[in-house]
Tab-separated table of C-alpha atoms in Angstrom:
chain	number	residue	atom	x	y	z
A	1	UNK	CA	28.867	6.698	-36.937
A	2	UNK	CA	28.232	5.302	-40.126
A	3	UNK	CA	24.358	6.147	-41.589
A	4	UNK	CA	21.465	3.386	-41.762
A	5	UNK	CA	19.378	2.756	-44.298
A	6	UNK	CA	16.810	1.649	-41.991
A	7	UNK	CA	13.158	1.428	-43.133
A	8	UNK	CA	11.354	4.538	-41.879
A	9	UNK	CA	7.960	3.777	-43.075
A	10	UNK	CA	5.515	1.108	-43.033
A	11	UNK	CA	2.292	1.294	-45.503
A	12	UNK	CA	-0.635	0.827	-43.633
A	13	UNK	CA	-4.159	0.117	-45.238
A	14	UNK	CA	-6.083	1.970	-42.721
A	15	UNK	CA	-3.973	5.580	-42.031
A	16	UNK	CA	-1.898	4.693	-45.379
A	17	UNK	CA	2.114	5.526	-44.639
A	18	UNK	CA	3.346	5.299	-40.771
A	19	UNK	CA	6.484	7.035	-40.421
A	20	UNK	CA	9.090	5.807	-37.638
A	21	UNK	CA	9.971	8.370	-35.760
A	22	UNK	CA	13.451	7.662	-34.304
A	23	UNK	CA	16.125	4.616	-33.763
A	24	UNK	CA	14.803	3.367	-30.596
A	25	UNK	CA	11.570	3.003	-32.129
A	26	UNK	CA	13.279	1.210	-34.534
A	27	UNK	CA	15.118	-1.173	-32.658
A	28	UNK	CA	12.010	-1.798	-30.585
A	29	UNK	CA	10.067	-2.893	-33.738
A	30	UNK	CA	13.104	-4.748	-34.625
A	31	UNK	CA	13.256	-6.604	-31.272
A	32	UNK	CA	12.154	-10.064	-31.456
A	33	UNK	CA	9.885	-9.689	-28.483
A	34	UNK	CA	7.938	-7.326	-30.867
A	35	UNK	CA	8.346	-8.890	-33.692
A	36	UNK	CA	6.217	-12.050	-32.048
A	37	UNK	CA	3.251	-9.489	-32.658
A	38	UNK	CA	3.396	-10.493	-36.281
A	39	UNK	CA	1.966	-14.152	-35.275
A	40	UNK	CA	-0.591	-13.018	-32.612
A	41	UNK	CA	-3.530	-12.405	-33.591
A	42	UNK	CA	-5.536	-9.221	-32.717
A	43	UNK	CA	-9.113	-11.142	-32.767
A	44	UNK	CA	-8.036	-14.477	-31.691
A	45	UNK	CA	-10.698	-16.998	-33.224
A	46	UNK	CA	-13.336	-14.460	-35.142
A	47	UNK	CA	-12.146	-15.135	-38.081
A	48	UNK	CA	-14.425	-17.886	-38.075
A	49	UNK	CA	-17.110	-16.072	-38.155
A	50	UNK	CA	-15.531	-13.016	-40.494
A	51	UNK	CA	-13.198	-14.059	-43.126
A	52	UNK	CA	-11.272	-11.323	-43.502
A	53	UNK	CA	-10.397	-10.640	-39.978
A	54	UNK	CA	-7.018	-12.340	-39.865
A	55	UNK	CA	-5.155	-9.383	-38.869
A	56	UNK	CA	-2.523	-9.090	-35.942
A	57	UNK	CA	-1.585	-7.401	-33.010
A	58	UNK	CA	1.406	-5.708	-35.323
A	59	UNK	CA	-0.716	-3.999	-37.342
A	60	UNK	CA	-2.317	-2.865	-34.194
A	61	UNK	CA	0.850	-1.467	-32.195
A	62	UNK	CA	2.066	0.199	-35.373
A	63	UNK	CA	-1.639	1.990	-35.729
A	64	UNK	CA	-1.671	2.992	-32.328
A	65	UNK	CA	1.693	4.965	-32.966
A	66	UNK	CA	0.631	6.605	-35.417
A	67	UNK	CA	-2.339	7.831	-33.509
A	68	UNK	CA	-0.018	9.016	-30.871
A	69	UNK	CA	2.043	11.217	-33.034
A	70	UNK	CA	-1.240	12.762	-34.333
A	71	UNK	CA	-2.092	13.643	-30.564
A	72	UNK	CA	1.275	14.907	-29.895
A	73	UNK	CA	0.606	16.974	-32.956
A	74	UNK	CA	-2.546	18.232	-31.986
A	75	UNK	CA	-2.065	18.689	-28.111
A	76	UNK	CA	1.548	20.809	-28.383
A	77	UNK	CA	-0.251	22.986	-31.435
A	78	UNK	CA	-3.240	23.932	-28.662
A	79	UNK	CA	-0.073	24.990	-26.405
A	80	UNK	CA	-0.067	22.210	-24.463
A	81	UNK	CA	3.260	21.247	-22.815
A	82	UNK	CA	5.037	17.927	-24.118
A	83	UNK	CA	9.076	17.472	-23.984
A	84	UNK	CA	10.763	15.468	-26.006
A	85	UNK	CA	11.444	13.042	-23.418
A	86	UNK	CA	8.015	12.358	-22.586
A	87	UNK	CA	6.882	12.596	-26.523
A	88	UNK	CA	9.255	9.020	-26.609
A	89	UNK	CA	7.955	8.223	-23.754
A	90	UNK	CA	4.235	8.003	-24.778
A	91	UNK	CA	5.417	6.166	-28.253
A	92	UNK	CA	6.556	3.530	-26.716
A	93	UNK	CA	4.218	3.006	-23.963
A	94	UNK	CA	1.723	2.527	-26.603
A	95	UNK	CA	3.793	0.859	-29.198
A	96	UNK	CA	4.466	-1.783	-26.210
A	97	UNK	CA	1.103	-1.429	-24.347
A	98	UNK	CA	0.147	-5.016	-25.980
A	99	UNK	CA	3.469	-6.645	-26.210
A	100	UNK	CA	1.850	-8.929	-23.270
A	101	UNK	CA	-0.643	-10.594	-25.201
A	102	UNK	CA	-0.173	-14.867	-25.486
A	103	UNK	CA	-1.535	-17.038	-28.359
A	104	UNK	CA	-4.700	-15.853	-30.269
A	105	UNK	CA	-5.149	-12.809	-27.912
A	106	UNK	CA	-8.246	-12.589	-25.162
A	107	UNK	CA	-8.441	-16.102	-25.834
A	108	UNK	CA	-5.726	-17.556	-24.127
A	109	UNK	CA	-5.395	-14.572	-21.470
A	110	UNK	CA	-5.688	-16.827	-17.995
A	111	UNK	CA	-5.658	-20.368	-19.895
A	112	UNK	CA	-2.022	-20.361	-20.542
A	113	UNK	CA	-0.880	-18.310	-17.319
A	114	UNK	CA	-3.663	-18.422	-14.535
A	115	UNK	CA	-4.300	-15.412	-12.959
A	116	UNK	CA	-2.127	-12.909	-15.050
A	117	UNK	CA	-2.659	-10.395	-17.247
A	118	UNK	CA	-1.514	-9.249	-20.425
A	119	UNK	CA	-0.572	-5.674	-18.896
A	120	UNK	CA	1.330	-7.718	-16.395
A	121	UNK	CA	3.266	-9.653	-19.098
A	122	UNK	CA	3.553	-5.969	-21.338
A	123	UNK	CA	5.272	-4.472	-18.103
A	124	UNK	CA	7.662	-7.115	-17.398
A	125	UNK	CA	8.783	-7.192	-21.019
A	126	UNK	CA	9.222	-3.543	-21.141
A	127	UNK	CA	11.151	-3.619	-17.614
A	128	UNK	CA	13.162	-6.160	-19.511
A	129	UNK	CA	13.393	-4.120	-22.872
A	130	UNK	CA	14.102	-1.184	-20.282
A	131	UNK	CA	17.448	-3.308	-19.348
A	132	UNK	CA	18.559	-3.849	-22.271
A	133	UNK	CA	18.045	-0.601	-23.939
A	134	UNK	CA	19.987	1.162	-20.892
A	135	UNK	CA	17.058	3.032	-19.159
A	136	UNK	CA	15.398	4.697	-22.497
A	137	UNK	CA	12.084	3.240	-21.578
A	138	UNK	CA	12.065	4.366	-17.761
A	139	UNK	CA	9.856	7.449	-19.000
A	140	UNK	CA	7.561	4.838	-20.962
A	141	UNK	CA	7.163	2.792	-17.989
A	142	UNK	CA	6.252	5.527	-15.763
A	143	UNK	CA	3.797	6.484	-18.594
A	144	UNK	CA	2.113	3.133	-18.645
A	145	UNK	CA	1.939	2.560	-15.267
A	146	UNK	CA	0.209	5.723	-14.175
A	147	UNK	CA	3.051	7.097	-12.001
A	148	UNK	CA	3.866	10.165	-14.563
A	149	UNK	CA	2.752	13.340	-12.669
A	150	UNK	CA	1.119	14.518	-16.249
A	151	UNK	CA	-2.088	12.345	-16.047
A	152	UNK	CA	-3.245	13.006	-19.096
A	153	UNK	CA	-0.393	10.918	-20.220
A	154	UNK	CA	-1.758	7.843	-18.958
A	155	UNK	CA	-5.232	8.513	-20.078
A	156	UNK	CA	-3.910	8.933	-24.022
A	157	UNK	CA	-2.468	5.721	-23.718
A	158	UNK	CA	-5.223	3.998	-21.063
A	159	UNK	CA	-8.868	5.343	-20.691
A	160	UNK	CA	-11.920	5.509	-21.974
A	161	UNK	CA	-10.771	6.832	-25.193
A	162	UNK	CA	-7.070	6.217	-25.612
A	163	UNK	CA	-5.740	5.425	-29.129
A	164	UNK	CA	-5.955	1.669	-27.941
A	165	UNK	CA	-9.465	1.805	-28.615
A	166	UNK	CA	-9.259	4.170	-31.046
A	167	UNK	CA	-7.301	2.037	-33.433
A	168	UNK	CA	-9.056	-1.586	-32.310
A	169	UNK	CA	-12.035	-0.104	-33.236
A	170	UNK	CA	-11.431	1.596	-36.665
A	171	UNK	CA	-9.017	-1.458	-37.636
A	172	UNK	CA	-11.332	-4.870	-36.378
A	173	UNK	CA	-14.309	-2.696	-38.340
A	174	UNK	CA	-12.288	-2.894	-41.387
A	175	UNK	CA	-11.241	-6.604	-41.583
A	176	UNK	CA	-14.274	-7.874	-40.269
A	177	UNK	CA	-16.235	-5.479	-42.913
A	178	UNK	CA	-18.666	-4.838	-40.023
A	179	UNK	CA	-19.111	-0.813	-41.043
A	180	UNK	CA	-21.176	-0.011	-37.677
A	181	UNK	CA	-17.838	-0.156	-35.676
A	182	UNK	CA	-16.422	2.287	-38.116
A	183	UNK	CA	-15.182	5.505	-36.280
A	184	UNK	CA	-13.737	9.023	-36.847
A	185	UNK	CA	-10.730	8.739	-35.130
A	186	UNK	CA	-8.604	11.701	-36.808
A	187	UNK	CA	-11.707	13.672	-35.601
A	188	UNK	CA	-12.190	12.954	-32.538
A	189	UNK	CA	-7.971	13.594	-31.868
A	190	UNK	CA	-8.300	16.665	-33.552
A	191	UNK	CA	-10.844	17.599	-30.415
A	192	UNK	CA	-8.371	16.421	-27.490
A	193	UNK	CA	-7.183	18.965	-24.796
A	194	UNK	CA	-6.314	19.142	-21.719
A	195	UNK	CA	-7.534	21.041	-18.818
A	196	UNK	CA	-5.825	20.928	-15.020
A	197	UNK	CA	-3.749	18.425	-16.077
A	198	UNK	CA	-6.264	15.846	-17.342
A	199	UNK	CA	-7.653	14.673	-21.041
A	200	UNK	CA	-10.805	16.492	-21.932
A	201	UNK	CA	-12.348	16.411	-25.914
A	202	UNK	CA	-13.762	19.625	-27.274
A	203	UNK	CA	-17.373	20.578	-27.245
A	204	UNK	CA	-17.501	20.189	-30.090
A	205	UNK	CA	-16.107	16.792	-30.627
A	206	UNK	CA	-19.577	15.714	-28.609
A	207	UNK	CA	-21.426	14.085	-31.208
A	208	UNK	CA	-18.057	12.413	-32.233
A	209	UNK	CA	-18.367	11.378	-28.869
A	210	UNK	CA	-21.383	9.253	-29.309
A	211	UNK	CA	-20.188	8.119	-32.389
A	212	UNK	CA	-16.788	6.461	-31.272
A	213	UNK	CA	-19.570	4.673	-27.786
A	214	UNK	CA	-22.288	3.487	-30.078
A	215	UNK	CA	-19.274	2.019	-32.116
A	216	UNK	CA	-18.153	0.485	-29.473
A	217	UNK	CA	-21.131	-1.198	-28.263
A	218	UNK	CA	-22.094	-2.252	-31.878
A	219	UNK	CA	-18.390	-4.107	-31.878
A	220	UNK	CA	-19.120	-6.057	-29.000
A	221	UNK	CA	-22.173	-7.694	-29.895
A	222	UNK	CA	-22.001	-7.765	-33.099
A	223	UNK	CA	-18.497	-8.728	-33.539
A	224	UNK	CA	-16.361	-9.115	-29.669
A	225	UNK	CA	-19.016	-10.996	-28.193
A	226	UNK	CA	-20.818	-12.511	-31.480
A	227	UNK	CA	-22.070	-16.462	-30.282
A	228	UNK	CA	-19.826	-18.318	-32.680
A	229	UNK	CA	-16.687	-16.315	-31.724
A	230	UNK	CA	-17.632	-17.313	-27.746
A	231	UNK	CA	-18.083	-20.700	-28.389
A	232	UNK	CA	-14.409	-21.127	-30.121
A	233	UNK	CA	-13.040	-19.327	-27.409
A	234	UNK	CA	-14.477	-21.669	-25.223
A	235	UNK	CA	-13.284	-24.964	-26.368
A	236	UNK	CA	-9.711	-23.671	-27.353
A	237	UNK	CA	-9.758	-22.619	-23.485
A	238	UNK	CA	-11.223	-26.354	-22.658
A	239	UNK	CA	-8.621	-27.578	-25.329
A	240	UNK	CA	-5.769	-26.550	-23.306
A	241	UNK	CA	-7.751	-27.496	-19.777
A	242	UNK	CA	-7.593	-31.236	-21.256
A	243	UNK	CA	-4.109	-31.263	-22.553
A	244	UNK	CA	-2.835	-30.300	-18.685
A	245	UNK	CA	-5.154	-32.410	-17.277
A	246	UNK	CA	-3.865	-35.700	-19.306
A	247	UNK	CA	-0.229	-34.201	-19.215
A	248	UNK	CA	-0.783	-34.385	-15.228
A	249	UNK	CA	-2.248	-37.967	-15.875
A	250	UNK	CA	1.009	-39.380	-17.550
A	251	UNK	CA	-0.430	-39.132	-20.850
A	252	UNK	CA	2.483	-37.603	-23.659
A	253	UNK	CA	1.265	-34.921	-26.319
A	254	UNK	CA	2.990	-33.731	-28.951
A	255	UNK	CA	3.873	-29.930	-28.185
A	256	UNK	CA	6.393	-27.170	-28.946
A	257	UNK	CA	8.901	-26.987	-26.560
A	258	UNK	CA	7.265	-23.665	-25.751
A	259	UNK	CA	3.719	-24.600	-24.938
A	260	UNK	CA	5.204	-27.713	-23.050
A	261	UNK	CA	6.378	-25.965	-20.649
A	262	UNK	CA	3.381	-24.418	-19.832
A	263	UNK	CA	1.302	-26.504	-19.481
A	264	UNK	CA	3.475	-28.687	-17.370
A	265	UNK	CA	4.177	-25.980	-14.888
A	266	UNK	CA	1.327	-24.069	-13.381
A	267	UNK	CA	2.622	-20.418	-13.431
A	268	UNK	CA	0.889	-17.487	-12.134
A	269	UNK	CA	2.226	-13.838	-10.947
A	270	UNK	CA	4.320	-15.275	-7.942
A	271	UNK	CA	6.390	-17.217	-10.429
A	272	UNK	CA	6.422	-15.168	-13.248
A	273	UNK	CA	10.078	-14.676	-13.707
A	274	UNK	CA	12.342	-13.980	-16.255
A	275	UNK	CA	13.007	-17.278	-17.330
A	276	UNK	CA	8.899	-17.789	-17.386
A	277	UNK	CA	9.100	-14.228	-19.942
A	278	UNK	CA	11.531	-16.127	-22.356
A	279	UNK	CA	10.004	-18.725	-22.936
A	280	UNK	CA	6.436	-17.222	-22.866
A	281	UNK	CA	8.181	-15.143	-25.910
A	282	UNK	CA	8.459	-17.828	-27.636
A	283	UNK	CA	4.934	-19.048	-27.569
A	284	UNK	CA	2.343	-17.249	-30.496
A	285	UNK	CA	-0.782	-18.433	-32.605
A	286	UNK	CA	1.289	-21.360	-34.621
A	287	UNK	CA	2.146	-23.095	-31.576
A	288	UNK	CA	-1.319	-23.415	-30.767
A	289	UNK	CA	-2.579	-24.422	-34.199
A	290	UNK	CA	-0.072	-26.970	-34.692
A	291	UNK	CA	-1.037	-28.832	-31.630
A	292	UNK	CA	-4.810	-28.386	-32.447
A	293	UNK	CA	-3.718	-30.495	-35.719
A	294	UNK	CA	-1.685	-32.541	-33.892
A	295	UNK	CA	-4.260	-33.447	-31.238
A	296	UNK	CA	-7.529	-33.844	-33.324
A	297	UNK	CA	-6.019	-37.330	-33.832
A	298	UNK	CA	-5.307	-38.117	-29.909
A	299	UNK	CA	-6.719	-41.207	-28.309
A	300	UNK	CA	-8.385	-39.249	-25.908
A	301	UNK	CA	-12.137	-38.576	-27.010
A	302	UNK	CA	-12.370	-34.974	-25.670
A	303	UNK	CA	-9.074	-33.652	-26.720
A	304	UNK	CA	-9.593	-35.147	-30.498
A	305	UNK	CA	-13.258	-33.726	-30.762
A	306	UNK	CA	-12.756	-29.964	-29.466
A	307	UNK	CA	-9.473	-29.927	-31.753
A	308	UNK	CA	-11.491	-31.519	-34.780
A	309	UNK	CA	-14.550	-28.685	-34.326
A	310	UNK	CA	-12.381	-25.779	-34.259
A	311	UNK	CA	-9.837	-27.058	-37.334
A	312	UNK	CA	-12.958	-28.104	-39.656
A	313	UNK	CA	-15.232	-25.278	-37.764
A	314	UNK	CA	-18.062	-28.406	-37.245
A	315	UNK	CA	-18.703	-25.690	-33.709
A	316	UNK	CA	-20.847	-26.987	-30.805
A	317	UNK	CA	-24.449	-25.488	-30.985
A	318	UNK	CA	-24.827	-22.123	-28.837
A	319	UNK	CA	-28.240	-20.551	-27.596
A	320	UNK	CA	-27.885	-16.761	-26.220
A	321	UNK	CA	-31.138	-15.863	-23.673
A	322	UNK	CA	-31.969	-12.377	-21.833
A	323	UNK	CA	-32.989	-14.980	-18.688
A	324	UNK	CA	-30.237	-17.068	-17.254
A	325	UNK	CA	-30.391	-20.868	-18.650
A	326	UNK	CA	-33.256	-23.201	-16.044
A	327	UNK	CA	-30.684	-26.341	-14.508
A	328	UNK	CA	-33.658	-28.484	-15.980
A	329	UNK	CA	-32.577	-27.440	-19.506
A	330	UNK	CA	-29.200	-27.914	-19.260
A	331	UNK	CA	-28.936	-30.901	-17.149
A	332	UNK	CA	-31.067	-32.445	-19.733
A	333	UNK	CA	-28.500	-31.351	-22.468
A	334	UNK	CA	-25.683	-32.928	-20.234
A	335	UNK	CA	-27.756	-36.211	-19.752
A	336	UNK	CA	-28.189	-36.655	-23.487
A	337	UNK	CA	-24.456	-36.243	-24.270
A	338	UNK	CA	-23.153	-38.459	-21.406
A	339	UNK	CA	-25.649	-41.379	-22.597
A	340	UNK	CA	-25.095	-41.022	-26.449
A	341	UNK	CA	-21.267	-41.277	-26.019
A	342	UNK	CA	-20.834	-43.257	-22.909
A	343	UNK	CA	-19.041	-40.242	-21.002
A	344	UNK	CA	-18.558	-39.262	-17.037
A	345	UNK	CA	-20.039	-35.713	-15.883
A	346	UNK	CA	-16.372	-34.378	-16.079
A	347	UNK	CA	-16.088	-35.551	-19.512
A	348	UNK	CA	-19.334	-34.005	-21.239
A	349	UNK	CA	-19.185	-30.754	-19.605
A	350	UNK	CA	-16.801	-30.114	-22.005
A	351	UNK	CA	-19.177	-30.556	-24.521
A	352	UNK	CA	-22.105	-28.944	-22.420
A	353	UNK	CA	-21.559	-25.614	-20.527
A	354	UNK	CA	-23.169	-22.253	-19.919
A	355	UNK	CA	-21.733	-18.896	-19.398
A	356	UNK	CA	-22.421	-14.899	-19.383
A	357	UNK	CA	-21.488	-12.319	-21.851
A	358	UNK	CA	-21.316	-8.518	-20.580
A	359	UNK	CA	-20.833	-5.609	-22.292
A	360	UNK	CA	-20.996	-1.744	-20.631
A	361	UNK	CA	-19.700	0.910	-23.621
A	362	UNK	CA	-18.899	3.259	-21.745
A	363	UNK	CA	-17.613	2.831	-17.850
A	364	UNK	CA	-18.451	6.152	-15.818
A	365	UNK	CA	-17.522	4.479	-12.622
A	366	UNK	CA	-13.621	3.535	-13.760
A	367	UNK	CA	-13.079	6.833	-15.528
A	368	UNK	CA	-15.336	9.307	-17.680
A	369	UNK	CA	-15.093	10.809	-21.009
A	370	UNK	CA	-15.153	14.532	-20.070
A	371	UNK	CA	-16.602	17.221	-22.163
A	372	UNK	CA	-14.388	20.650	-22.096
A	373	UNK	CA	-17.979	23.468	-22.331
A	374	UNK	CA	-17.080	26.970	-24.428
A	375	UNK	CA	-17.912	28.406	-21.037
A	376	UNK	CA	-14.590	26.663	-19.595
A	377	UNK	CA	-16.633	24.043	-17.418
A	378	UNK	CA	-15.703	20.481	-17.670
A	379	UNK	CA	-18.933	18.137	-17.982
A	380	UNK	CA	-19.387	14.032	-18.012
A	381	UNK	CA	-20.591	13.483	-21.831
A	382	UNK	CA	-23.038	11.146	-20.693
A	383	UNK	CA	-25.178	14.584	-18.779
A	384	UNK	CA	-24.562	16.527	-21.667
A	385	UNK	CA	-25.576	14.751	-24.502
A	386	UNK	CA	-28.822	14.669	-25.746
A	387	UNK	CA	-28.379	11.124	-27.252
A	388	UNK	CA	-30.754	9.810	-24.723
A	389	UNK	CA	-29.118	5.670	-25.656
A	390	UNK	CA	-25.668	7.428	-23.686
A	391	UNK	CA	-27.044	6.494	-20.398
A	392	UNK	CA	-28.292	2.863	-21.174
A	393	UNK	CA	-24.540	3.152	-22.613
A	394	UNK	CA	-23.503	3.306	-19.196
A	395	UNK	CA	-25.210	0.243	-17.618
A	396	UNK	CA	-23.908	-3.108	-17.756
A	397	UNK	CA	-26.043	-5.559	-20.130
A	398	UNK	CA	-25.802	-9.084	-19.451
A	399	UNK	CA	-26.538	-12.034	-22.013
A	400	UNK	CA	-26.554	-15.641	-20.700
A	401	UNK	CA	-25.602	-18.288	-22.730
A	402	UNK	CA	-25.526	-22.054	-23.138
A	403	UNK	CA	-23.051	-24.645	-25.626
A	404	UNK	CA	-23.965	-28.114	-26.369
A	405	UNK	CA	-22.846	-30.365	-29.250
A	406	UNK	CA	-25.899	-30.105	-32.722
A	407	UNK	CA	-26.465	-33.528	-33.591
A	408	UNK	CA	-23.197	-35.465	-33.267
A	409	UNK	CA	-20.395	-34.656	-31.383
């Protein structure tokens, strides 16, 4: 067998070198399924609200990896039992654990595909991956779909603090500069055990803890959730609502051969096949943006003005409230829009709509974060911190919001 010279290490500018592990790792970065990752973004639209955050879910998956091996690390060196099978196994579960994802991330997640998730999509393009790589992902499947008897396998790649979040966070603070979001991560892995077969962090590690939630909760509002990021995400959903619903009209719009097809088939998970995972492969961030250039010039009223504010950033006007918008306010927004521009209900509430944002940091009731004591007894963080802002942590908050056009449309 003749030797490769195959790269082994990627630079990163957050952890600094990533080393590859093994050839299926490899050949899994070299697939082109994963190589797609390279044109998806990891914050879909916020980058027009921070600059700098232009970076993808690539640099993500890679990250993530690399915060695997350091658990590995940590959890065999505290005697904790990992084979080498199930070592691979957890690197690729959460190399793949995104592979899922469609054009500009969240964004698109339901627009392009109703009803389906990107864990879905991940798991039928490892099954695939599976096939062609003769079984070596069958552990990594059982891994990320929470069949592995070790549970704390599953909760290192999916929980309340899995290296998913541990990476998002630490890498989305960086290239959006917001420093609040900024969290220990080699710390807080340096905590991990496990007790009885599940994840537990260190007493220790408690105030780490609080860190990596408050983080969390500063990321969503001040960067996840911030009101200019919503209301892009909003009309590049409507944008694609308006393209099907002309399409379906007889109207013709120039698309990639990729996004064509969906939106002139309505797919959702009872006829997501493998033909649908081919050509969903194919689709990523540039398909999008071309046809946003493409369409700001369409005859069509709607489609040209949503394209036009998200290419120049000329966004609709967005008002965030503790109290849930009156009707009386926002009909009278609708009223003004349909009269300046001559348009049916249908046609301004595109340009007029209202919504909720949520954010809960930290969900007890899907899954806690627990505490291992010195005395040996395991404890929810949230009853033994004395950060009293861990329980408000806890509770869903709810922010109502409404969109309608500044001046001019």
């Amino acid at each position: 067998m003749k030797t490769s010279n195959k790269l082994k290490i990627f630079n990163d500018p957050i952890y600094g070198f990533i080393r590859i592990p093994n050839a299926l790792i490899f050949d899994l970065i070299a697939d082109p399924y994963f190589q797609r990752l390279r044109r998806i973004s990891q914050m879909g639209l916020s980058y027009l609200v921070y600059p700098g955050a232009h970076h993808t879910r690539f640099h993500h998956a890679l990250g993530c990896m690399y915060l695997m091996q350091k658990s590995i690390q940590v959890l065999r060196f505290k005697g904790v039992e990992i084979t080498e099978i199930e070592e691979e196994g957890l690197l690729c579960a959460i190399l793949l654990h995104d592979i899922g994802h469609g054009p500009f991330s969240h964004a698109m997640e339901h627009s392009i595909v109703e009803g389906v998730s990107h864990e879905f999509i991940s798991l039928q393009f490892m099954r695939d991956l599976n096939e062609r790589f003769n079984g070596s992902l069958t552990e990594a499947i059982s891994i990320f779909t929470g069949n592995h008897s070790k549970k704390f396998l599953n909760q290192l790649v999916s929980s309340q603090l899995d290296m998913d979040r541990l990476d998002y966070l630490k890498r989305d603070s960086f290239y959006t500069g917001v420093a609040e979001g900024n969290t220990n991560a080699e710390r807080l892995i340096t905590m991990l055990n496990v007790v009885d077969g599940n994840l537990v962090v260190e007493e220790k590690g408690i105030y780490s803890v609080e860190k990596f939630l408050m983080a969390r909760r500063f990321m969503y509002w001040q960067v996840y959730l911030h009101k200019t990021a919503v209301v892009a995400e909003r009309l590049l959903i409507s944008i694609l609502k308006r393209a099907r619903f002309l399409i379906e009209k007889g109207d013709t719009l120039n698309t990639s051969k990729a996004l064509d097809y969906f939106l002139t088939h309505h797919i959702d998970i009872n006829n997501f096949d493998n033909e649908t995972l081919a050509k969903f492969a194919k689709l990523d961030d540039v398909d999008i943006l071309a046809a946003l250039k493409e369409w700001q010039y369409s005859d069509d009223f709607v489609l040209a003005s949503l394209c036009e504010m998200i290419i120049n950033r000329k966004l609709l006007h967005i008002k965030v409230k503790k109290e849930p918008i009156t009707e009386s306010k926002f009909l009278m927004h609708l009223n003004k829009v349909k009269t300046q521009y001559n348009l049916t209900d249908e046609d301004a509430s595109y340009f007029v709509f209202k919504g909720e944002l949520k954010n809960k940091a930290y969900d007890r009731q899907h899954q806690t974060i627990n505490i291992l004591r010195k005395n040996g007894k395991i404890t929810d963080v949230a009853k033994l911190s004395d950060h009293l802002n861990l329980n408000a942590l806890s509770k869903t908050v709810t922010k109502y919001y409404m969109c309608y056009p500044k001046e001019r449309v």
